[in-house]
Amino acid sequence: MGGESFHFVSARLGTSFLVWLVVGIALALPAGLWILQVNMNEMSAGWEGRPGLSVYFELQASTEDIEVAAQQLRKHEQVESVSVTSADQALDEFKTYSGLGDALTLLAENPLPASLTARFAQNIDTDVVDRLIAAVQDLPGVAEVVVEKTWLERLNDLSTAVSRLGVVLAVLFGIGAVLVTASSVRLAIESRLDELRVLKMVGATQGQVRRPFLYFGAIYGFGGGVIAAMLIAVTLVVIEPPLQSLLGSYQQELDLAGFNLGFLAFLLVLASLLGVAGALIAVRQRLNNLELF
Amino acid sequence: MGHIVLQHVTRRFDNGHEALSDVSVGFEEGSMTFLTGHSGAGKSTFLKLLLRADVPTRGKVLVNDVDIARLAEKRLPRYRQHLGVVFQDHHLLTQRTVFENVALPLRVGGMREREIGRRVRASLGQVDLLGKEGLFPRHLSTGEQQRVGIARAVVTRPKILLADEPTGNLDPQLSAHIMDLFARFNQVGTTVIIASHDIQLIEAMGFRMLQLEHGRVVGDHAATRSTAEWVGETEAPATADLGGQE
């Protein structure tokens, strides 16, 4: 029966390829988004940055004011590090990186304030951050407290959005793949109605009548899965160079994750199951009440 | 299995037409009966009820005391495996060879390939088609196609053989040969019911004849001879003369 189904599909290769293509495209988008989300998670796990805050002091703030603020932050267990940059250090760094060293020597006094930067633990609650801000911003000498919504947090938000979008698209496109397979299997059933009637007449069970079409569904689904895997692979190859360049500017290495044997096996099994689901819909619609001659 | 009784069977369609009206009739196991009547008399509906391709609106269709109208769907395949069915237009699978067509009921029944080969050849031998196993139906004459249909119907050695106008497209000589084949199957104990409007041939054979008219049995003529007598009186026609009708 399996060979018969394979023969039927291969004898109509053009039509079968179109079905594979449609199912493949339907599966490629959610599967691709899953790969994207996995990589964003990987990136955020390896990212050196941490959420934190910067405290900018008034120009006339004393060393004691800065130390009090630093101590205030250090005593909290979810603050991993506090680094103080004095006004002189800030000016030196500015001279070094701005290229305006000579011009800055003409200034009568240092225009840059002292500051400190606190780095939080990765899993810090926003409530804790709010309490830290409140504790610091009213201290003497503090001019401004800036909470850094880090690149990492943005990446996490984006990853969550991609993940949810992936789930929604997986459901929608999964339904699409099932319906495409169902309609293709339905056509296969229609083209063999006489044969099916003969089979029922000579005593074939429902299972015997249905089985070849479930195989059709599995073949259509599996083929769609292969196409989806190829589409994703091509997409990854195409986007790799610009992505590598982008991450390089953040001193990050591109190491694409997720597209491995486990993913491929899962994709192909899932695609085959969706195909079988589509075939089941078609055979239930058409074969359950098939009249004999 | 082979004893059939219809009790007050009525089949009314949604449009109000009654194909069968209060039909009560019985068939002994191993009997051979012709159903006759004009088109629309109810012959095909009668056979469909026996095949359980249809169910009566009222009444019972008892096969060995089991009302087949009440058979659960999952038990239908088993029931049909005990039937052989022959149609006027053969219903052969055009993409399959003669061998595969005849083997189909055996494969459905889960028989081993070796046994299938033996049974198919025996069956084709009975209808004089040995040597044509590898041909496709389109390569055969109408008479040969009909005999492939008969071979498929009898390959499982069914208890009941139903035939709906099996000689409808055939010339008188070939029709007589086909009827002779049915008589021979009946001789080995198969209950045979044949729907046909070929009154001349039926009367000449002298088997039991049920006459249907507007869905009612209007005549039940007892057999004037047994199939054994018929087979004894007739010689098997030369098959070379029978297969050539296009």
Coordinates of C-alpha atoms in Angstrom, one line a residue:
Chain A
M1 CA 0.0 0.0 0.0
G2 CA 2.9 2.4 0.8
G3 CA 4.5 1.7 -2.5
E4 CA 1.2 2.2 -4.2
S5 CA 0.9 5.6 -2.6
F6 CA 4.5 6.6 -3.4
H7 CA 3.8 5.5 -7.0
F8 CA 0.7 7.6 -7.2
V9 CA 2.5 10.7 -5.9
S10 CA 5.5 10.2 -8.1
A11 CA 3.3 9.7 -11.2
R12 CA 1.9 13.2 -10.5
L13 CA 5.2 14.8 -9.7
G14 CA 4.3 18.3 -10.9
T15 CA 1.1 18.5 -8.8
S16 CA 2.9 16.8 -5.9
F17 CA 5.7 19.3 -6.0
L18 CA 3.3 22.2 -5.9
V19 CA 1.7 20.6 -2.8
W20 CA 5.1 20.2 -1.2
L21 CA 6.0 23.8 -2.0
V22 CA 2.9 25.2 -0.5
V23 CA 3.2 23.0 2.7
G24 CA 6.9 23.8 2.8
I25 CA 6.4 27.6 2.7
A26 CA 3.6 27.3 5.3
L27 CA 6.0 25.5 7.6
A28 CA 9.1 27.4 6.9
L29 CA 7.9 30.7 8.4
P30 CA 7.1 29.5 11.9
A31 CA 10.1 27.1 11.9
G32 CA 12.3 29.9 10.8
L33 CA 11.0 32.2 13.5
W34 CA 11.7 29.4 16.0
I35 CA 15.3 29.3 14.8
L36 CA 15.5 33.1 15.1
Q37 CA 14.1 33.0 18.7
V38 CA 16.6 30.2 19.7
N39 CA 19.5 32.3 18.3
M40 CA 18.3 35.4 20.1
N41 CA 18.2 33.5 23.4
E42 CA 21.6 32.2 22.7
M43 CA 22.9 35.7 22.0
S44 CA 21.4 37.1 25.1
A45 CA 22.8 34.3 27.2
G46 CA 26.3 35.0 25.9
W47 CA 25.9 38.8 26.1
E48 CA 28.3 40.5 28.5
G49 CA 26.1 43.5 29.1
R50 CA 23.9 43.6 32.2
P51 CA 20.9 45.8 33.0
G52 CA 21.9 48.6 35.3
L53 CA 21.8 52.3 36.1
S54 CA 24.0 55.3 35.9
V55 CA 24.2 58.0 38.5
Y56 CA 25.4 61.4 37.4
F57 CA 26.5 63.8 40.2
E58 CA 26.4 67.5 40.4
L59 CA 29.7 69.3 39.5
Q60 CA 30.2 70.3 43.1
A61 CA 29.4 66.9 44.6
S62 CA 32.0 65.8 47.1
T63 CA 33.9 62.5 47.2
E64 CA 31.9 61.6 50.3
D65 CA 28.6 62.1 48.4
I66 CA 29.8 59.8 45.6
E67 CA 31.0 57.2 48.1
V68 CA 27.6 57.3 50.0
A69 CA 25.7 56.7 46.8
A70 CA 28.1 53.9 45.8
Q71 CA 27.7 52.2 49.2
Q72 CA 24.0 52.5 49.0
L73 CA 24.0 50.5 45.8
R74 CA 26.7 48.0 46.8
K75 CA 24.9 46.8 49.8
H76 CA 22.1 45.4 47.7
E77 CA 22.6 41.7 46.9
Q78 CA 21.3 42.1 43.3
V79 CA 23.8 44.7 42.4
E80 CA 26.7 42.8 41.0
S81 CA 29.2 45.7 40.6
V82 CA 29.5 49.4 41.1
S83 CA 32.2 51.4 39.3
V84 CA 32.9 55.0 40.0
T85 CA 34.2 57.4 37.4
S86 CA 35.5 60.6 38.9
A87 CA 35.2 63.9 37.1
D88 CA 39.0 63.8 36.2
Q89 CA 38.7 60.2 34.9
A90 CA 35.7 61.2 32.8
L91 CA 37.7 64.1 31.3
D92 CA 40.7 61.8 30.6
E93 CA 38.5 59.3 28.9
F94 CA 36.8 62.0 26.9
K95 CA 40.1 63.4 25.8
T96 CA 41.2 59.9 24.7
Y97 CA 38.2 58.9 22.8
S98 CA 36.9 62.2 21.4
G99 CA 40.1 63.4 19.7
L100 CA 39.6 66.8 21.2
G101 CA 42.4 66.5 23.7
D102 CA 44.2 69.8 22.8
A103 CA 41.0 71.8 22.7
L104 CA 39.9 70.5 26.2
T105 CA 43.1 71.8 27.8
L106 CA 41.9 75.3 27.0
L107 CA 38.9 74.9 29.4
A108 CA 39.2 76.6 32.7
E109 CA 37.6 73.9 34.7
N110 CA 36.4 70.4 34.1
P111 CA 32.8 70.5 32.7
L112 CA 32.2 66.8 33.2
P113 CA 30.5 65.4 36.4
A114 CA 31.6 62.4 38.3
S115 CA 29.4 59.3 37.8
L116 CA 28.9 55.8 38.8
T117 CA 27.6 52.8 37.0
A118 CA 25.8 49.9 38.7
R119 CA 25.3 46.5 37.0
F120 CA 22.5 44.4 38.2
A121 CA 22.0 40.7 38.3
Q122 CA 20.4 39.3 35.1
N123 CA 17.1 38.4 36.8
I124 CA 16.5 41.5 38.8
D125 CA 12.9 42.6 39.3
T126 CA 11.7 46.0 38.1
D127 CA 10.4 46.6 41.6
V128 CA 13.9 46.3 43.1
V129 CA 15.2 48.6 40.4
D130 CA 12.6 51.2 41.3
R131 CA 13.5 51.0 45.0
L132 CA 17.2 51.4 44.2
I133 CA 16.5 54.5 42.1
A134 CA 14.4 55.9 44.9
A135 CA 17.1 55.3 47.4
V136 CA 19.8 57.0 45.3
Q137 CA 18.2 59.9 43.6
D138 CA 17.5 61.9 46.7
L139 CA 21.0 61.5 48.1
P140 CA 23.1 64.8 48.4
G141 CA 25.1 65.6 45.3
V142 CA 23.1 63.3 42.9
A143 CA 22.0 65.2 39.8
E144 CA 20.4 62.5 37.7
V145 CA 19.7 58.7 37.8
V146 CA 19.4 57.0 34.4
V147 CA 18.1 53.5 34.2
E148 CA 19.7 51.7 31.3
K149 CA 17.2 49.7 29.3
T150 CA 20.0 47.7 27.9
W151 CA 20.4 46.2 24.5
L152 CA 20.0 42.9 26.3
E153 CA 16.6 43.8 27.7
R154 CA 15.5 44.9 24.3
L155 CA 16.7 41.7 22.8
N156 CA 14.8 39.7 25.4
D157 CA 11.6 41.7 24.6
L158 CA 12.1 41.1 21.0
S159 CA 12.8 37.4 21.6
T160 CA 9.5 37.1 23.5
A161 CA 7.6 38.9 20.8
V162 CA 9.2 36.6 18.1
S163 CA 8.4 33.6 20.2
R164 CA 4.8 34.5 20.6
L165 CA 4.5 35.5 16.9
G166 CA 6.1 32.1 16.1
V167 CA 3.4 30.2 18.1
V168 CA 0.6 32.1 16.5
L169 CA 2.1 31.6 13.0
A170 CA 2.8 28.0 13.7
V171 CA -0.9 27.4 14.6
L172 CA -2.2 29.4 11.6
F173 CA 0.3 28.0 9.0
G174 CA -0.1 24.5 10.5
I175 CA -3.8 24.7 9.9
G176 CA -3.0 25.9 6.4
A177 CA -0.7 23.0 5.8
V178 CA -3.4 20.6 7.0
L179 CA -6.0 22.1 4.7
V180 CA -3.7 22.1 1.7
T181 CA -2.9 18.4 2.3
A182 CA -6.6 17.6 2.9
S183 CA -7.6 19.2 -0.4
S184 CA -4.8 17.4 -2.3
V185 CA -5.8 14.0 -0.7
R186 CA -9.4 14.8 -1.5
L187 CA -8.4 15.2 -5.2
A188 CA -6.6 11.9 -5.0
I189 CA -9.7 10.2 -3.5
E190 CA -11.9 11.6 -6.2
S191 CA -9.6 10.3 -8.9
R192 CA -9.9 6.8 -7.5
L193 CA -13.5 6.6 -6.5
D194 CA -14.3 3.7 -8.8
E195 CA -11.5 1.7 -7.4
L196 CA -12.5 2.5 -3.9
R197 CA -16.1 1.4 -4.6
V198 CA -14.8 -1.9 -6.0
L199 CA -12.6 -2.3 -2.9
K200 CA -15.6 -1.8 -0.6
M201 CA -17.7 -4.1 -2.7
V202 CA -15.2 -7.0 -2.3
G203 CA -15.1 -6.5 1.4
A204 CA -12.2 -4.1 2.1
T205 CA -12.3 -2.6 5.6
Q206 CA -12.4 1.1 6.3
G207 CA -8.8 0.9 7.3
Q208 CA -7.8 -0.8 4.1
V209 CA -9.6 1.8 2.0
R210 CA -8.2 4.7 4.1
R211 CA -4.6 3.6 4.5
P212 CA -3.2 4.6 1.1
F213 CA -4.6 8.1 1.5
L214 CA -3.0 8.4 5.0
Y215 CA 0.2 7.5 3.3
F216 CA -0.4 10.2 0.7
G217 CA -0.9 12.7 3.5
A218 CA 2.3 11.6 5.2
I219 CA 4.2 11.8 1.9
Y220 CA 2.8 15.3 1.1
G221 CA 3.7 16.4 4.7
F222 CA 7.1 14.9 4.7
G223 CA 7.9 16.5 1.3
G224 CA 6.7 19.8 2.6
G225 CA 9.0 19.4 5.6
V226 CA 11.9 18.8 3.3
I227 CA 11.1 21.9 1.3
A228 CA 10.7 23.9 4.5
A229 CA 14.1 22.8 5.8
M230 CA 15.7 23.7 2.4
L231 CA 14.0 27.2 2.5
I232 CA 15.3 27.8 6.0
A233 CA 18.8 26.6 5.1
V234 CA 18.9 28.9 2.1
T235 CA 17.6 31.8 4.2
L236 CA 20.3 31.2 6.8
V237 CA 23.0 31.2 4.2
V238 CA 21.7 34.4 2.7
I239 CA 21.4 36.3 6.0
E240 CA 24.6 35.0 7.6
P241 CA 27.1 37.6 6.2
P242 CA 25.2 40.7 7.1
L243 CA 24.3 39.3 10.5
Q244 CA 28.0 38.4 11.1
S245 CA 28.9 42.0 10.2
L246 CA 26.3 43.4 12.5
L247 CA 27.3 41.3 15.5
G248 CA 30.9 41.9 14.8
S249 CA 30.3 45.6 15.6
Y250 CA 29.2 44.5 19.0
Q251 CA 32.2 42.2 19.5
Q252 CA 30.0 39.2 19.1
E253 CA 30.6 36.0 17.2
L254 CA 27.9 34.6 15.0
D255 CA 27.3 31.0 15.8
L256 CA 23.9 30.1 14.4
A257 CA 22.1 27.6 16.7
G258 CA 18.9 25.5 16.3
F259 CA 19.4 24.3 12.7
N260 CA 20.6 20.8 13.6
L261 CA 19.6 17.2 13.2
G262 CA 17.2 17.3 16.1
F263 CA 15.4 20.3 14.5
L264 CA 15.3 18.6 11.1
A265 CA 13.9 15.4 12.6
F266 CA 11.3 17.3 14.5
L267 CA 10.3 19.3 11.5
L268 CA 10.0 16.3 9.3
V269 CA 8.0 14.3 11.8
L270 CA 5.7 17.3 12.6
A271 CA 5.2 17.9 8.9
S272 CA 4.3 14.3 8.3
L273 CA 1.9 14.3 11.1
L274 CA 0.2 17.4 9.8
G275 CA -0.1 15.7 6.4
V276 CA -1.7 12.7 8.0
A277 CA -4.1 15.0 9.9
G278 CA -5.1 16.6 6.6
A279 CA -5.5 13.2 5.0
L280 CA -7.7 12.1 7.9
I281 CA -10.0 15.1 7.4
A282 CA -10.3 14.3 3.7
V283 CA -11.0 10.6 4.1
R284 CA -13.6 11.3 6.8
Q285 CA -15.3 13.8 4.6
R286 CA -15.4 11.6 1.5
L287 CA -15.0 7.9 2.4
N288 CA -17.2 7.4 5.4
N289 CA -20.4 7.6 3.4
L290 CA -19.1 6.4 0.1
E291 CA -21.9 4.7 -1.8
L292 CA -21.4 1.5 -3.7
F293 CA -22.6 1.3 -7.3
Chain B
M1 CA -24.4 -18.8 4.8
G2 CA -26.6 -18.7 1.7
H3 CA -30.1 -18.9 3.0
I4 CA -31.8 -15.6 2.2
V5 CA -35.2 -14.3 3.3
L6 CA -36.8 -10.9 2.6
Q7 CA -39.7 -10.1 4.9
H8 CA -42.1 -7.3 3.9
V9 CA -39.3 -5.3 2.4
T10 CA -40.0 -1.8 1.2
R11 CA -37.5 0.7 -0.2
R12 CA -38.8 4.2 -0.6
F13 CA -36.5 7.0 -1.8
D14 CA -36.6 10.6 -0.6
N15 CA -38.6 11.6 -3.6
G16 CA -41.4 9.2 -2.6
H17 CA -40.6 6.6 -5.3
E18 CA -40.9 3.0 -4.0
A19 CA -38.4 0.8 -5.7
L20 CA -39.6 -2.2 -3.7
S21 CA -43.0 -2.5 -2.1
D22 CA -43.7 -5.0 0.7
V23 CA -41.6 -7.8 -0.9
S24 CA -41.5 -11.1 0.9
V25 CA -39.5 -13.9 -0.6
G26 CA -37.0 -16.6 0.3
F27 CA -34.1 -18.3 -1.4
E28 CA -32.9 -21.7 -0.3
E29 CA -29.2 -22.2 0.2
G30 CA -27.6 -23.4 -3.0
S31 CA -30.5 -22.3 -5.2
M32 CA -30.3 -20.5 -8.5
T33 CA -32.9 -17.8 -9.2
F34 CA -33.5 -15.2 -11.9
L35 CA -35.0 -11.8 -11.1
T36 CA -36.7 -10.4 -14.1
G37 CA -38.7 -7.4 -15.0
H38 CA -38.5 -4.2 -17.0
S39 CA -36.2 -1.3 -16.2
G40 CA -37.2 0.3 -12.9
A41 CA -39.0 -2.9 -11.7
G42 CA -36.7 -3.0 -8.7
K43 CA -34.2 -5.7 -9.7
S44 CA -31.1 -3.6 -8.9
T45 CA -32.5 -2.3 -5.7
F46 CA -33.2 -5.9 -4.7
L47 CA -29.5 -6.8 -5.3
K48 CA -28.3 -3.7 -3.6
L49 CA -30.2 -4.6 -0.4
L50 CA -28.5 -8.0 -0.5
L51 CA -25.1 -6.4 -1.0
R52 CA -25.9 -4.0 1.9
A53 CA -25.2 -1.2 -0.5
D54 CA -28.6 0.0 0.6
V55 CA -31.0 -0.6 3.5
P56 CA -34.8 -1.1 3.4
T57 CA -37.1 1.6 4.5
R58 CA -39.2 -1.1 6.1
G59 CA -38.9 -4.9 6.6
K60 CA -36.0 -7.3 7.1
V61 CA -33.3 -8.8 4.8
L62 CA -32.2 -11.9 6.6
V63 CA -29.2 -13.8 5.5
N64 CA -28.8 -17.0 7.6
D65 CA -31.3 -15.4 10.0
V66 CA -29.2 -12.3 10.5
D67 CA -30.8 -9.0 9.5
I68 CA -28.1 -7.5 7.4
A69 CA -29.7 -4.1 7.4
R70 CA -28.7 -3.9 11.1
L71 CA -25.2 -5.1 10.6
A72 CA -22.7 -2.7 12.2
E73 CA -20.4 -0.9 9.7
K74 CA -17.4 -2.7 11.0
R75 CA -19.0 -6.1 10.3
L76 CA -19.9 -5.2 6.7
P77 CA -16.5 -6.0 5.1
R78 CA -16.7 -9.6 6.6
Y79 CA -20.2 -10.0 5.3
R80 CA -19.2 -8.8 1.8
Q81 CA -16.3 -11.1 1.7
H82 CA -18.8 -13.9 1.5
L83 CA -20.5 -12.4 -1.5
G84 CA -19.5 -12.4 -5.2
V85 CA -20.9 -9.6 -7.3
V86 CA -21.0 -9.3 -11.1
F87 CA -22.1 -6.2 -12.9
Q88 CA -23.1 -5.5 -16.4
D89 CA -20.3 -3.0 -16.9
H90 CA -17.7 -5.2 -15.0
H91 CA -16.3 -2.5 -12.8
L92 CA -12.8 -3.7 -13.5
L93 CA -9.8 -1.6 -12.4
T94 CA -8.4 -0.3 -15.7
Q95 CA -4.9 0.4 -14.3
R96 CA -4.5 -3.2 -13.0
T97 CA -3.9 -6.4 -14.9
V98 CA -6.3 -9.2 -15.2
F99 CA -4.4 -11.1 -12.4
E100 CA -4.5 -8.1 -10.1
N101 CA -8.2 -7.5 -10.7
V102 CA -9.1 -11.1 -9.9
A103 CA -6.7 -11.2 -6.9
L104 CA -8.2 -8.1 -5.3
P105 CA -10.8 -9.8 -3.1
L106 CA -8.1 -12.3 -1.9
R107 CA -5.6 -9.5 -1.1
V108 CA -8.4 -7.6 0.8
G109 CA -9.0 -10.8 2.7
G110 CA -5.3 -11.0 3.7
M111 CA -4.5 -14.3 1.8
R112 CA -0.8 -15.2 1.2
E113 CA 0.6 -14.4 -2.2
R114 CA 1.4 -18.0 -3.0
E115 CA -2.2 -19.1 -2.3
I116 CA -3.5 -16.0 -4.2
G117 CA -1.6 -17.1 -7.3
R118 CA -3.1 -20.6 -7.2
R119 CA -6.6 -19.4 -6.6
V120 CA -6.5 -16.7 -9.3
R121 CA -5.2 -19.1 -11.9
A122 CA -7.9 -21.7 -10.9
S123 CA -10.6 -19.0 -11.2
L124 CA -9.3 -17.8 -14.5
G125 CA -9.3 -21.4 -15.7
Q126 CA -12.9 -21.7 -14.8
V127 CA -13.8 -18.8 -17.1
D128 CA -11.3 -19.9 -19.8
L129 CA -9.0 -16.9 -19.5
L130 CA -5.8 -18.7 -18.4
G131 CA -2.8 -17.1 -20.2
K132 CA -4.3 -13.6 -20.1
E133 CA -3.3 -12.8 -16.5
G134 CA -0.8 -10.1 -17.5
L135 CA -3.1 -8.2 -19.9
F136 CA -5.0 -5.0 -18.9
P137 CA -8.8 -4.9 -19.2
R138 CA -8.5 -2.6 -22.2
H139 CA -6.8 -5.3 -24.1
L140 CA -9.7 -7.7 -23.7
S141 CA -13.0 -8.1 -25.6
T142 CA -16.3 -7.2 -23.8
G143 CA -17.0 -10.9 -23.3
E144 CA -13.5 -11.5 -21.8
Q145 CA -13.9 -8.5 -19.5
Q146 CA -17.2 -9.9 -18.3
R147 CA -15.5 -13.2 -17.6
V148 CA -12.8 -11.4 -15.6
G149 CA -15.5 -9.8 -13.6
I150 CA -17.0 -13.3 -12.9
A151 CA -13.6 -14.7 -12.1
R152 CA -13.2 -11.9 -9.5
A153 CA -16.6 -12.6 -8.1
V154 CA -16.0 -16.3 -7.6
V155 CA -12.3 -16.3 -6.7
T156 CA -13.2 -16.2 -3.0
R157 CA -15.6 -19.1 -3.4
P158 CA -18.5 -17.0 -2.2
K159 CA -21.6 -18.5 -0.5
I160 CA -23.8 -16.1 -2.5
L161 CA -23.3 -14.8 -6.0
L162 CA -25.2 -11.8 -7.1
A163 CA -25.2 -10.7 -10.8
D164 CA -26.9 -7.5 -12.1
E165 CA -27.6 -7.9 -15.9
P166 CA -24.4 -9.9 -16.5
T167 CA -25.3 -10.5 -20.1
G168 CA -26.6 -7.1 -20.9
N169 CA -23.9 -6.2 -23.5
L170 CA -23.4 -9.7 -24.9
D171 CA -24.7 -11.6 -27.9
P172 CA -27.0 -14.6 -27.4
Q173 CA -24.2 -17.2 -27.7
L174 CA -21.9 -15.5 -25.2
S175 CA -24.9 -14.8 -22.9
A176 CA -25.6 -18.5 -22.9
H177 CA -22.0 -19.3 -22.0
I178 CA -22.0 -16.8 -19.1
M179 CA -25.2 -18.3 -17.8
D180 CA -23.7 -21.7 -18.1
L181 CA -20.8 -20.5 -15.9
F182 CA -23.3 -19.3 -13.3
A183 CA -25.1 -22.7 -13.4
R184 CA -21.7 -24.4 -12.8
F185 CA -20.9 -22.3 -9.8
N186 CA -24.4 -23.0 -8.4
Q187 CA -23.7 -26.7 -8.7
V188 CA -21.0 -26.5 -6.1
G189 CA -23.4 -25.0 -3.6
T190 CA -23.3 -21.3 -4.2
T191 CA -26.6 -19.5 -3.9
V192 CA -26.9 -17.6 -7.2
I193 CA -29.3 -14.7 -7.8
I194 CA -29.2 -13.1 -11.3
A195 CA -31.1 -9.9 -12.3
S196 CA -31.8 -10.0 -16.0
H197 CA -34.4 -8.9 -18.5
D198 CA -33.4 -11.6 -21.0
I199 CA -36.6 -13.5 -20.7
Q200 CA -36.0 -15.7 -23.6
L201 CA -32.7 -17.1 -22.2
I202 CA -34.1 -17.4 -18.7
E203 CA -37.1 -19.4 -19.8
A204 CA -34.9 -21.6 -21.9
M205 CA -32.8 -22.4 -18.9
G206 CA -35.8 -23.4 -16.8
F207 CA -34.5 -22.2 -13.4
R208 CA -36.6 -20.4 -10.7
M209 CA -37.8 -17.0 -11.9
L210 CA -39.0 -14.1 -9.8
Q211 CA -40.9 -11.5 -11.8
L212 CA -40.8 -8.0 -10.5
E213 CA -43.1 -5.2 -11.6
H214 CA -43.2 -1.7 -10.1
G215 CA -41.4 -3.0 -7.0
R216 CA -43.7 -5.9 -6.3
V217 CA -43.2 -9.6 -6.9
V218 CA -45.9 -10.5 -9.5
G219 CA -44.7 -14.0 -10.3
D220 CA -42.6 -16.7 -8.7
H221 CA -42.0 -19.5 -11.2
A222 CA -40.6 -22.7 -9.9
A223 CA -37.6 -24.3 -11.6
T224 CA -38.4 -26.9 -14.2
R225 CA -35.0 -28.4 -14.0
S226 CA -32.0 -28.4 -11.7
T227 CA -28.6 -26.8 -12.6
A228 CA -27.2 -30.4 -12.6
E229 CA -29.6 -31.2 -15.4
W230 CA -28.8 -28.0 -17.2
V231 CA -25.1 -28.6 -17.0
G232 CA -25.6 -32.2 -18.1
E233 CA -27.6 -31.2 -21.1
T234 CA -25.2 -28.5 -22.2
E235 CA -21.7 -28.7 -23.4
A236 CA -19.2 -26.0 -22.5
P237 CA -19.0 -23.9 -25.6
A238 CA -15.6 -23.5 -27.3
T239 CA -14.1 -20.5 -25.7
A240 CA -12.3 -19.5 -28.9
D241 CA -15.7 -18.6 -30.2
L242 CA -16.8 -16.7 -27.2
G243 CA -14.1 -14.2 -26.5
G244 CA -14.2 -12.1 -29.6
Q245 CA -17.0 -9.7 -29.1
E246 CA -15.9 -6.1 -29.0

